[in-house]
PDB file of C-alpha atoms in Angstrom:
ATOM      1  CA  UNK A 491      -2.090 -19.847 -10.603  1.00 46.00           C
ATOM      2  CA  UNK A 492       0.084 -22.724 -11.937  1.00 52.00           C
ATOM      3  CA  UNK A 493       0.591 -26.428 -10.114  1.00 54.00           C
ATOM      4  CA  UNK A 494       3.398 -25.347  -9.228  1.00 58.00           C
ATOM      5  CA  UNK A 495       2.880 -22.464  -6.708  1.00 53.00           C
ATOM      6  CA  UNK A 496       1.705 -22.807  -3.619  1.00 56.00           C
ATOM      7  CA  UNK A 497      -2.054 -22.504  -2.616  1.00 55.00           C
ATOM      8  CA  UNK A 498      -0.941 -20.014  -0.216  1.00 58.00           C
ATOM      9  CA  UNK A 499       0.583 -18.089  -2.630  1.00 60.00           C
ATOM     10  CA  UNK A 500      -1.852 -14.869  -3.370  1.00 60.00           C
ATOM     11  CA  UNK A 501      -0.786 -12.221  -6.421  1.00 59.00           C
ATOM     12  CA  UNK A 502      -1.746  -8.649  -5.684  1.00 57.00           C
ATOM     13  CA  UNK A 503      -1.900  -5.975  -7.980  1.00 61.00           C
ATOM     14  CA  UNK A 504      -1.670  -2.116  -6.498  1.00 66.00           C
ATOM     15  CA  UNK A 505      -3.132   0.677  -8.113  1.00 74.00           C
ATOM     16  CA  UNK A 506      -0.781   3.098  -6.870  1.00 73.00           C
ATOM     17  CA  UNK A 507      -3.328   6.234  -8.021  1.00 77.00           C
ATOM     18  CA  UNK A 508      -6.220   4.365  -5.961  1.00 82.00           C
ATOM     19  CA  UNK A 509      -3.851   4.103  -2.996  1.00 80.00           C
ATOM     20  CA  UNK A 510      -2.717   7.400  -2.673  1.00 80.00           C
ATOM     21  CA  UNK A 511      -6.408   9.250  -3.442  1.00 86.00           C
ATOM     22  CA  UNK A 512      -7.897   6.420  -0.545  1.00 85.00           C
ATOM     23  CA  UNK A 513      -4.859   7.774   1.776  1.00 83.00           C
ATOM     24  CA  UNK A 514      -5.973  11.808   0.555  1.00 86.00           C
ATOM     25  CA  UNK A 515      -9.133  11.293   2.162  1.00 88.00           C
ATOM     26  CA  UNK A 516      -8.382   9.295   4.954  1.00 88.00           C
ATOM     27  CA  UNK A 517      -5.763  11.312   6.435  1.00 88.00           C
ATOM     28  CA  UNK A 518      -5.766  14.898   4.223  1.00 90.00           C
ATOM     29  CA  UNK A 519      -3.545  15.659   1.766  1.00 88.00           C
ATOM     30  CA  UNK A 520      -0.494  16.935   3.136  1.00 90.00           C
ATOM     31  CA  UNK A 521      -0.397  13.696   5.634  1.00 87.00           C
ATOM     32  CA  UNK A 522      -0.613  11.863   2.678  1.00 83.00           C
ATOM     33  CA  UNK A 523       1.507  13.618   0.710  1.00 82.00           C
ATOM     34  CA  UNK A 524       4.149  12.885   3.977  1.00 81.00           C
ATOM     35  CA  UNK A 525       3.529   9.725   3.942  1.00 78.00           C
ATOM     36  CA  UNK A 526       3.780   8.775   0.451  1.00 75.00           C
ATOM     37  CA  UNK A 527       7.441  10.387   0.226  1.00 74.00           C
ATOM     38  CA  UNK A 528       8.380   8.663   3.171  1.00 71.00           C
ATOM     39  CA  UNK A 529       7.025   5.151   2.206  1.00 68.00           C
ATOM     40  CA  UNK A 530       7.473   5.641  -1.492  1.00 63.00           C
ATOM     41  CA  UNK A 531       8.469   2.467  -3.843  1.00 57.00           C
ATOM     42  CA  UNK A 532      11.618   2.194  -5.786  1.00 56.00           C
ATOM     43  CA  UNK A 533      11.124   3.005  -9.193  1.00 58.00           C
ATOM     44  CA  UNK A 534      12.878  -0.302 -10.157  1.00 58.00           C
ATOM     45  CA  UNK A 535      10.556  -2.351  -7.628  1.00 55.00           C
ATOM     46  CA  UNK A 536      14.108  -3.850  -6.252  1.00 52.00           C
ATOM     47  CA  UNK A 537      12.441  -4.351  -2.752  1.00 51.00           C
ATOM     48  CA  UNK A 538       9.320  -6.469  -3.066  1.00 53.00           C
ATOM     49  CA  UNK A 539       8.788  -5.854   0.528  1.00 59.00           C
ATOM     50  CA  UNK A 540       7.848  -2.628  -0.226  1.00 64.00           C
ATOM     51  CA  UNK A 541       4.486  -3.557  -1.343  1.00 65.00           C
ATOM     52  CA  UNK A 542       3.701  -5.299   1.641  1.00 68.00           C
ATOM     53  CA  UNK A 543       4.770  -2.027   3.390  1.00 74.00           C
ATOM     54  CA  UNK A 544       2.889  -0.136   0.947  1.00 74.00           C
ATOM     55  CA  UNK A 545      -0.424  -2.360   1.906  1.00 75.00           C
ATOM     56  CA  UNK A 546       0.746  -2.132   5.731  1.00 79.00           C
ATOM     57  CA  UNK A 547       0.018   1.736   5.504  1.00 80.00           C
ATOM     58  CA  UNK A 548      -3.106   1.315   3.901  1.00 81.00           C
ATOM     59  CA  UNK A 549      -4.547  -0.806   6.033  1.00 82.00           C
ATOM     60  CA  UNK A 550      -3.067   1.209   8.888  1.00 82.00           C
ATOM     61  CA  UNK A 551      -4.856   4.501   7.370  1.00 84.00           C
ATOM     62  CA  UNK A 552      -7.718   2.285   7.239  1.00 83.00           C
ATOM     63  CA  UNK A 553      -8.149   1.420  10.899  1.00 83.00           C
ATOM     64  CA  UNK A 554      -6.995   4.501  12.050  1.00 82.00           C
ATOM     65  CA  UNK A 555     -10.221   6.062   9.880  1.00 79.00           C
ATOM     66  CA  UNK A 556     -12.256   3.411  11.708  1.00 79.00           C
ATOM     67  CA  UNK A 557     -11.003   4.179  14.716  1.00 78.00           C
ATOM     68  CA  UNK A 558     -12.097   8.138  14.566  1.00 69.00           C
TER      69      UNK A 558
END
């Protein structure tokens, strides 16, 4: 990170494949498969606060799992 950012500041890269097979075996593939379509990013990214919904469902999936 440059001076000039924040320290807060945090870059995070998705690997959309890794998502979606971690969200296959949490939940089964046609909740997955639901949720994916519904939750989906734009092609064109326009929305950055689609990653951070995109990592909200994860980690959702993830305590849910926990919670089981």
């Amino acid at each position: 990170m440059g001076a000039d950012q924040p320290e807060d500041r945090r870059t995070v890269q998705l690997n959309m494949g890794t998502l979606y097979s971690e969200a296959v075996e949490l939940v089964g593939q046609e909740e997955a498969d639901r949720l994916w379509k519904n939750n989906r990013l734009d092609s064109d990214e326009s929305w950055p606060g689609k990653w951070a919904k995109a990592m909200e469902l994860i980690e959702n999936l993830r305590s849910s799992s926990a919670d089981q």
